[in-house]
Short mmCIF file of C-alpha atoms in Angstrom, two decimals:
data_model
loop_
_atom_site.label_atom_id
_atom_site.label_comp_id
_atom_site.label_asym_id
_atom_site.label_seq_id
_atom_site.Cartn_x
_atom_site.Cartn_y
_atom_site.Cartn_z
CA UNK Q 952 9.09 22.02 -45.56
CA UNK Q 953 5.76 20.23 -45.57
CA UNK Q 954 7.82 16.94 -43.92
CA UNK Q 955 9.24 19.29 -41.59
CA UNK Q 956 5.77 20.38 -40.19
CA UNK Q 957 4.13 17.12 -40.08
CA UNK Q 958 7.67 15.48 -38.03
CA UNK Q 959 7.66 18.86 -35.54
CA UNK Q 960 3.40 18.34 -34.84
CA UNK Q 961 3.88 14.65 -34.18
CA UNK Q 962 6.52 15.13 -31.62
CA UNK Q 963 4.44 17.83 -30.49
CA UNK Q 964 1.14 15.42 -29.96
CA UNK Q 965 3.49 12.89 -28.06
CA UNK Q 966 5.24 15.17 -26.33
CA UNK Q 967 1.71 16.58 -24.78
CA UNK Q 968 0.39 12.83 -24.05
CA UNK Q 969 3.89 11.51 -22.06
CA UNK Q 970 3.84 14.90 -20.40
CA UNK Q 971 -0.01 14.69 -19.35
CA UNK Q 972 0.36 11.42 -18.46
CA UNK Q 973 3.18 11.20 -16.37
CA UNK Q 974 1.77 13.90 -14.48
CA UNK Q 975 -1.22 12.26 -13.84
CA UNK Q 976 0.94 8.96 -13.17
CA UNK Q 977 2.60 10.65 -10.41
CA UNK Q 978 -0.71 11.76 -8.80
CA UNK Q 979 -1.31 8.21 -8.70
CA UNK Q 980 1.99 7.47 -7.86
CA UNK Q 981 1.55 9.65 -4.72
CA UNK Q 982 -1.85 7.94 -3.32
CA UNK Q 983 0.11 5.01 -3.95
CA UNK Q 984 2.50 5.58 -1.34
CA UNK Q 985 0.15 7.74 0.99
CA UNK Q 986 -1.58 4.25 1.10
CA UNK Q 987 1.11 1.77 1.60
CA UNK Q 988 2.94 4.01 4.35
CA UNK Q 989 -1.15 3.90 6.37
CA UNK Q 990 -1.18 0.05 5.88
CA UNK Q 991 2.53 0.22 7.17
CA UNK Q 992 1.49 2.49 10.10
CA UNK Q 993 -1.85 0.55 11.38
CA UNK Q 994 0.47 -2.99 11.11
CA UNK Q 995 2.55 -1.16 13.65
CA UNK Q 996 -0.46 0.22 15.67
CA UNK Q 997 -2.00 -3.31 15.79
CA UNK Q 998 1.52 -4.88 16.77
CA UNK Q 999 1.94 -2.63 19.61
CA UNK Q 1000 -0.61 -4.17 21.30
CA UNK Q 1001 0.64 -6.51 24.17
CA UNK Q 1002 -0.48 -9.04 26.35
CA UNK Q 1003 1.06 -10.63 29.60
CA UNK Q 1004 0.33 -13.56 31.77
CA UNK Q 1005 1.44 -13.21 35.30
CA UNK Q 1006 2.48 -16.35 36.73
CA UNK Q 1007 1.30 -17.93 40.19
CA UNK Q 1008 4.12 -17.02 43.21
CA UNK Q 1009 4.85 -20.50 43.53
CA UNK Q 1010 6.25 -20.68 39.38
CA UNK Q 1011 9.56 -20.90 38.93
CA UNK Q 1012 11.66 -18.41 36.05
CA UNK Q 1013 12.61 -22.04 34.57
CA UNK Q 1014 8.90 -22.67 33.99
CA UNK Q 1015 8.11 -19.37 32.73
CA UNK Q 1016 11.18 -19.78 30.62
CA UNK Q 1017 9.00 -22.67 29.45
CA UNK Q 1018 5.53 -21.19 28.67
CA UNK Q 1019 7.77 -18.38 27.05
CA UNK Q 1020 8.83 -20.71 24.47
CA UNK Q 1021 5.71 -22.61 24.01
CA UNK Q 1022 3.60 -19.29 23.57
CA UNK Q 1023 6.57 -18.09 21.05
CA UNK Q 1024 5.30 -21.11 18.60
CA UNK Q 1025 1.91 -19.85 18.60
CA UNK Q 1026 0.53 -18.53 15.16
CA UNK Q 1027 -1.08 -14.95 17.50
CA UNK Q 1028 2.92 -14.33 18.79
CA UNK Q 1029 4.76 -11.14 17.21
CA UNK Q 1030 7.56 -11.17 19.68
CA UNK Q 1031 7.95 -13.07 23.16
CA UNK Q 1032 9.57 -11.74 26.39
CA UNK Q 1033 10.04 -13.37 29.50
CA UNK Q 1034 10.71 -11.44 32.62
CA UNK Q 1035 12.23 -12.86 35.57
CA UNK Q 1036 10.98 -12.45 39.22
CA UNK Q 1037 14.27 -10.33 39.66
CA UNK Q 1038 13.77 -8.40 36.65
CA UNK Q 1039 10.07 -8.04 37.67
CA UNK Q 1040 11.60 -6.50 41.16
CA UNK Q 1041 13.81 -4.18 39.37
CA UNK Q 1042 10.86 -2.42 37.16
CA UNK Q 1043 8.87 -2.25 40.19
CA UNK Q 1044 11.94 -0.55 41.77
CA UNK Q 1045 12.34 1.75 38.83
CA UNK Q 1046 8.72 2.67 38.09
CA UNK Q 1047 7.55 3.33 41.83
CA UNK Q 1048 11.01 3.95 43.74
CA UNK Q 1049 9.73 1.47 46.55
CA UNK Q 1050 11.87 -1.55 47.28
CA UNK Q 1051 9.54 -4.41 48.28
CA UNK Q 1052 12.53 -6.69 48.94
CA UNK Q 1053 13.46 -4.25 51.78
CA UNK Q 1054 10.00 -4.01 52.63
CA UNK Q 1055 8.73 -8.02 52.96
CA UNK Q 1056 12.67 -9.30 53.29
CA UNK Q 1057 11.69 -11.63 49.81
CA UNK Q 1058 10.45 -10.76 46.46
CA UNK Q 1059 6.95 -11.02 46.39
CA UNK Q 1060 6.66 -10.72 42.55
CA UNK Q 1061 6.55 -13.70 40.59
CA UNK Q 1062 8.14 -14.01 36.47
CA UNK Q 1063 5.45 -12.73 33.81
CA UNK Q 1064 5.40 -13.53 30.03
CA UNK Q 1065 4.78 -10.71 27.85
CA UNK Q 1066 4.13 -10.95 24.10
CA UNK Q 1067 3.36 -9.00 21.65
CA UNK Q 1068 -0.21 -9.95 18.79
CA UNK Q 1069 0.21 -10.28 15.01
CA UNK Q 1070 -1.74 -7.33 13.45
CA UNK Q 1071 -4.06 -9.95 11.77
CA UNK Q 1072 -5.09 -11.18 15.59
CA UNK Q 1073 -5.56 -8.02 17.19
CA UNK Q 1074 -9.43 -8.05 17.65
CA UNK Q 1075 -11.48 -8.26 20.52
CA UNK Q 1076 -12.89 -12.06 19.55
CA UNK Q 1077 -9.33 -13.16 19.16
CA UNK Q 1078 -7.75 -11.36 22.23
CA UNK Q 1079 -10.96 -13.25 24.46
CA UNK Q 1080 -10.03 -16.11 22.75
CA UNK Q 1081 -6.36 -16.12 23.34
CA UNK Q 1082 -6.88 -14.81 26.92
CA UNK Q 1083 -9.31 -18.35 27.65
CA UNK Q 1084 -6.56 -19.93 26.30
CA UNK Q 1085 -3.77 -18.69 28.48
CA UNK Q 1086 -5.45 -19.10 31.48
CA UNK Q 1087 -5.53 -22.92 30.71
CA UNK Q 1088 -1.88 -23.16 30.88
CA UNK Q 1089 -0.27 -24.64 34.29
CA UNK Q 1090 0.54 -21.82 36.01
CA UNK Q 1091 -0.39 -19.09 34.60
CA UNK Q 1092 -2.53 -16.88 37.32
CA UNK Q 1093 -3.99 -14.35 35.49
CA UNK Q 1094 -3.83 -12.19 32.11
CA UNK Q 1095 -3.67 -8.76 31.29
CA UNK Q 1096 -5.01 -7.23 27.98
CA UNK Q 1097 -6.04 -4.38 26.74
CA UNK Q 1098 -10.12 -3.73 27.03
CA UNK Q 1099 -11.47 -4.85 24.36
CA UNK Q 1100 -13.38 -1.77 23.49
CA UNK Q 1101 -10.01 0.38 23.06
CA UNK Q 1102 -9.15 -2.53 20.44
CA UNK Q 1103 -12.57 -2.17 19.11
CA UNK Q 1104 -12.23 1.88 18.77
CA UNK Q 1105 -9.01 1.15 17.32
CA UNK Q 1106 -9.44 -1.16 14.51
CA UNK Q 1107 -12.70 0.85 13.66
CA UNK Q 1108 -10.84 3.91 13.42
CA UNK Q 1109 -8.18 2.08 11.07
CA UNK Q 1110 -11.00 0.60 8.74
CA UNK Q 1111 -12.57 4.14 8.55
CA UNK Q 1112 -9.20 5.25 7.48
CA UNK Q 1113 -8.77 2.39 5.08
CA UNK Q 1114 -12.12 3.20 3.20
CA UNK Q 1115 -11.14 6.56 3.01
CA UNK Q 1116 -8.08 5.81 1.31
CA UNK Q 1117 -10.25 3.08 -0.73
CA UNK Q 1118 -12.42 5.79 -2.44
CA UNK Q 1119 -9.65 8.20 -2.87
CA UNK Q 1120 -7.82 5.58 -4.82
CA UNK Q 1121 -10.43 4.26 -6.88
CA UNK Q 1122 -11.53 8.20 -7.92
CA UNK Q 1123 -8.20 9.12 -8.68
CA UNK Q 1124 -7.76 5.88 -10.78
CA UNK Q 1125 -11.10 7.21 -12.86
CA UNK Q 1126 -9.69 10.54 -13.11
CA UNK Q 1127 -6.53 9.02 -14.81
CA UNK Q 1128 -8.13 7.13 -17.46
CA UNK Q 1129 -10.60 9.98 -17.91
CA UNK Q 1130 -7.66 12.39 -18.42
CA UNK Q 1131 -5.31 10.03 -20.23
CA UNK Q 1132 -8.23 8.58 -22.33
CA UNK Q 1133 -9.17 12.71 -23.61
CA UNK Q 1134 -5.67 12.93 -24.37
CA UNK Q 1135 -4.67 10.21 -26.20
CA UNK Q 1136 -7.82 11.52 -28.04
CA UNK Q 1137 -6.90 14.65 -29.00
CA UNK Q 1138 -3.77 13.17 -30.45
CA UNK Q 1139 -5.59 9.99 -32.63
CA UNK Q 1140 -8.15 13.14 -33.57
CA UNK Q 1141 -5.59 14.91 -35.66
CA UNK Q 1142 -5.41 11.03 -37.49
CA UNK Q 1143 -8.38 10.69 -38.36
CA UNK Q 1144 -8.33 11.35 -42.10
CA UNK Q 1145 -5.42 9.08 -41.91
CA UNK Q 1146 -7.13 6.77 -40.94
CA UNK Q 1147 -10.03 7.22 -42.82
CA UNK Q 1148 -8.03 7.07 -46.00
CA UNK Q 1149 -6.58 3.30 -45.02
CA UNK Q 1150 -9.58 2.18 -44.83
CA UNK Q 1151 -10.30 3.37 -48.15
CA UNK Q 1152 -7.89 1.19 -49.46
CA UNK Q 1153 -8.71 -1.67 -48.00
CA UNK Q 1154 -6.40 -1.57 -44.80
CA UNK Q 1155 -8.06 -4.29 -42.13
CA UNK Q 1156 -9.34 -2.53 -39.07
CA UNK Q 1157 -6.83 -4.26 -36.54
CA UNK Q 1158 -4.16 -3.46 -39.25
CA UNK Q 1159 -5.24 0.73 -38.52
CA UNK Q 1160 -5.36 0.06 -34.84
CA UNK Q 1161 -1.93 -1.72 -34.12
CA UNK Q 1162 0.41 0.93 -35.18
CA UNK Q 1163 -1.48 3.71 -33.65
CA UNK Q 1164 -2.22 1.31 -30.02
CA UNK Q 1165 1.45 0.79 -30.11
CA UNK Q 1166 2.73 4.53 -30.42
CA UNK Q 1167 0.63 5.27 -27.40
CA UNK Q 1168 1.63 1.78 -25.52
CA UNK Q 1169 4.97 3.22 -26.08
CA UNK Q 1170 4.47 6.93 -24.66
CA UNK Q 1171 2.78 5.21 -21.63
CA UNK Q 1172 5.91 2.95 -21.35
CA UNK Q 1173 8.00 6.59 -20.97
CA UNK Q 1174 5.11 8.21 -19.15
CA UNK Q 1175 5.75 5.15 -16.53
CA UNK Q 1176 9.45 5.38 -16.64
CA UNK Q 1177 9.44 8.88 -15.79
CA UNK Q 1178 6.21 9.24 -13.32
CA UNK Q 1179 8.34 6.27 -11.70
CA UNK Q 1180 12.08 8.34 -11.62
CA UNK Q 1181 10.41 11.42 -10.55
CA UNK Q 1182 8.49 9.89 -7.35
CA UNK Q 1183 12.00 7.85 -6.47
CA UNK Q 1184 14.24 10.93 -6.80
CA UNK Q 1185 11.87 12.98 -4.13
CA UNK Q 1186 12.16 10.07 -1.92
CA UNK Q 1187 15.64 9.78 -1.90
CA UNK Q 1188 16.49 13.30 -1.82
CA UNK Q 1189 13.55 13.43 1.31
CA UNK Q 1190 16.26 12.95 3.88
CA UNK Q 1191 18.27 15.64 2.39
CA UNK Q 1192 15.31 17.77 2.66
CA UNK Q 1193 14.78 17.27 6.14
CA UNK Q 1194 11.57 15.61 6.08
CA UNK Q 1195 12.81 12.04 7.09
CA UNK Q 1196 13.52 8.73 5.50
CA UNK Q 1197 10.34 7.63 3.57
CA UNK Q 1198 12.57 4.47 1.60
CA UNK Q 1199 13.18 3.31 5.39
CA UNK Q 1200 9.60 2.65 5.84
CA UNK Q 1201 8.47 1.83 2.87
CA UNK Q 1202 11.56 -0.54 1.83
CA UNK Q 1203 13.05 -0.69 -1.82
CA UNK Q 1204 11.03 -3.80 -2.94
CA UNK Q 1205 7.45 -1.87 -2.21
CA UNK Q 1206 8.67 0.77 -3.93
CA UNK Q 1207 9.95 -1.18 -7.09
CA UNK Q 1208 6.36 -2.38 -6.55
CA UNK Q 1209 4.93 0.69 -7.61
CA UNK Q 1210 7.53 2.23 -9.87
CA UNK Q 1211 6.50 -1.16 -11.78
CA UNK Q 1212 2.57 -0.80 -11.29
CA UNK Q 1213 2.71 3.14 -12.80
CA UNK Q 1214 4.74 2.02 -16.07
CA UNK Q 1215 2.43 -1.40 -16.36
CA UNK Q 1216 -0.80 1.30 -15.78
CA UNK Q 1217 0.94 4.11 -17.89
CA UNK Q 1218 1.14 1.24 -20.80
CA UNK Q 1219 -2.36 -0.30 -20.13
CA UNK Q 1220 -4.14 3.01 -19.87
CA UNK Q 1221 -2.73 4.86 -23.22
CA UNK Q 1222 -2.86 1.29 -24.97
CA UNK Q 1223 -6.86 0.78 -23.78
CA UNK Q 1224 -7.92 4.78 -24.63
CA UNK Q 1225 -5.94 4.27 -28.07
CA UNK Q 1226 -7.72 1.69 -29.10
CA UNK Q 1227 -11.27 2.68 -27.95
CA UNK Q 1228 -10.50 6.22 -29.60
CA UNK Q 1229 -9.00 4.52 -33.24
CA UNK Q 1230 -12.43 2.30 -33.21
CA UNK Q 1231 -14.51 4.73 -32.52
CA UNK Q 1232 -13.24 6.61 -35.68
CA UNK Q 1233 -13.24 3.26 -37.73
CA UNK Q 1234 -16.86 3.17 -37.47
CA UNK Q 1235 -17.54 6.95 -38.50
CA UNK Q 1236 -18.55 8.16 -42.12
CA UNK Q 1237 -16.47 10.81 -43.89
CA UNK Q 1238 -18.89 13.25 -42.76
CA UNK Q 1239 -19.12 12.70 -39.42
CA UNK Q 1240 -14.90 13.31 -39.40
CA UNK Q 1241 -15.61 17.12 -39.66
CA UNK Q 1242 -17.78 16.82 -36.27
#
């Protein structure tokens, strides 16, 4: 009966740790992806931004053709486009319903080349930079950009919301170890005599530690596993739910990412709390176990 008591309380004590911390595991699990989908989001913001040199009247489509592909091999270009004078024509057409063919009896637009930055080269510096540089080019007669205090705005706004992100991480990875670290406590607590007694007879100190590290490695292995199974079935039953296709944007290989990042932290964070918790009651007196 005695057996049966002691069996039923230690399930009991890891049952209450891989429940605690997989619950904490998915809170971190959820900043997680509330930070990869931002940096996902400003990539796109930055990449939206486009630039376009007009070519002199006098340039043919061949030639901007030309500058199309030689701007396409720069390290700054996302995506090149080259529009024709006649494709120039027909936007104007489209946009302001006034035919300028009909109007001068030739088309008085000439080809443009519009591509779009790299989110790492969308600043001000760089888009001055690249602009001097276009201009440079045979036949290219002017460049349009966005202002560069819009970019400025932008990427301010963007590292604001990056910091913000930052400190919510970085508190909510203190929390964790705070809560997984009183937890795995509470549980090495009840062993205390236990391991009070080894010591007695002569048990070595890492000999105490490894058995007790490992059962807790292990319940952050299934804390991991489960935090992780948990976060993926939401997102794949998302769509279901209406609320869109989070796996689209975030892709499978991010998310393995971080399934594999909460059972690597669930392991490191209930191995590191069981170890400072079993040495901190290796150095106690008998007396001080009743504390």
């Amino acid at each position: 009966m005695e057996n049966k008591e002691v069996k039923i309380s230690f399930l009991a004590s890891h049952l209450t740790t891989i429940v605690s911390v997989t619950l904490v595991l998915i809170l971190v699990g959820i900043i997680s992806l509330v930070w990869v989908g931002a940096e996902n989001e400003t990539r796109r913001l930055r990449e939206q931004v486009e630039l376009s040199a007009v070519m002199a009247d006098s340039v043919s489509d061949a030639r901007a053709k030309e500058i199309g592909h030689q701007l396409a091999r720069e390290p700054y270009s996302r995506k090149v486009r080259v529009i024709s004078k006649a494709k120039a024509l027909e936007y104007w057409n489209r946009q302001t319903g006034e035919d300028l063919k009909a109007l001068y009896g030739v088309n008085p637009l000439s080809p443009e080349v519009t591509f779009a930055l790299k989110a790492d080269w969308n600043t001000s510096t760089r888009l001055d930079s690249i602009r001097k540089v276009l201009l440079t080019i045979d036949g290219v007669e002017s460049v349009d950009a966005p202002d560069s205090d819009v970019v400025e705005a932008m990427n301010s706004n963007i590292a604001g919301l990056t910091l913000i992100l930052a400190v919510i991480a970085v508190v909510m990875l203190v929390i964790s170890f705070v809560l997984i670290n009183n937890t795995v406590q509470l549980t090495i607590y009840s062993r205390r005599f236990t391991i009070h007694t080894m010591q007695l007879v002569g048990a070595t100190n890492a000999f105490i530690a490894r058995p007790v590290v490992m059962s807790n490695a292990l319940c952050g292995l299934v804390a991991g596993i489960l935090s992780a199974l948990i976060i993926s079935g939401c997102l794949a039953g998302a769509p279901h739910a209406g609320v869109g296709n989070p796996i689209a944007s975030l892709g499978w290989q991010m998310l393995l990412v971080i399934a594999g990042g909460l059972i690597l932290l669930g392991i490191l964070l209930c191995s590191l709390s069981a170890w400072i918790a079993t040495a901190r009651y290796l150095r106690k007196d008998y007396s001080e176990l009743f504390r």
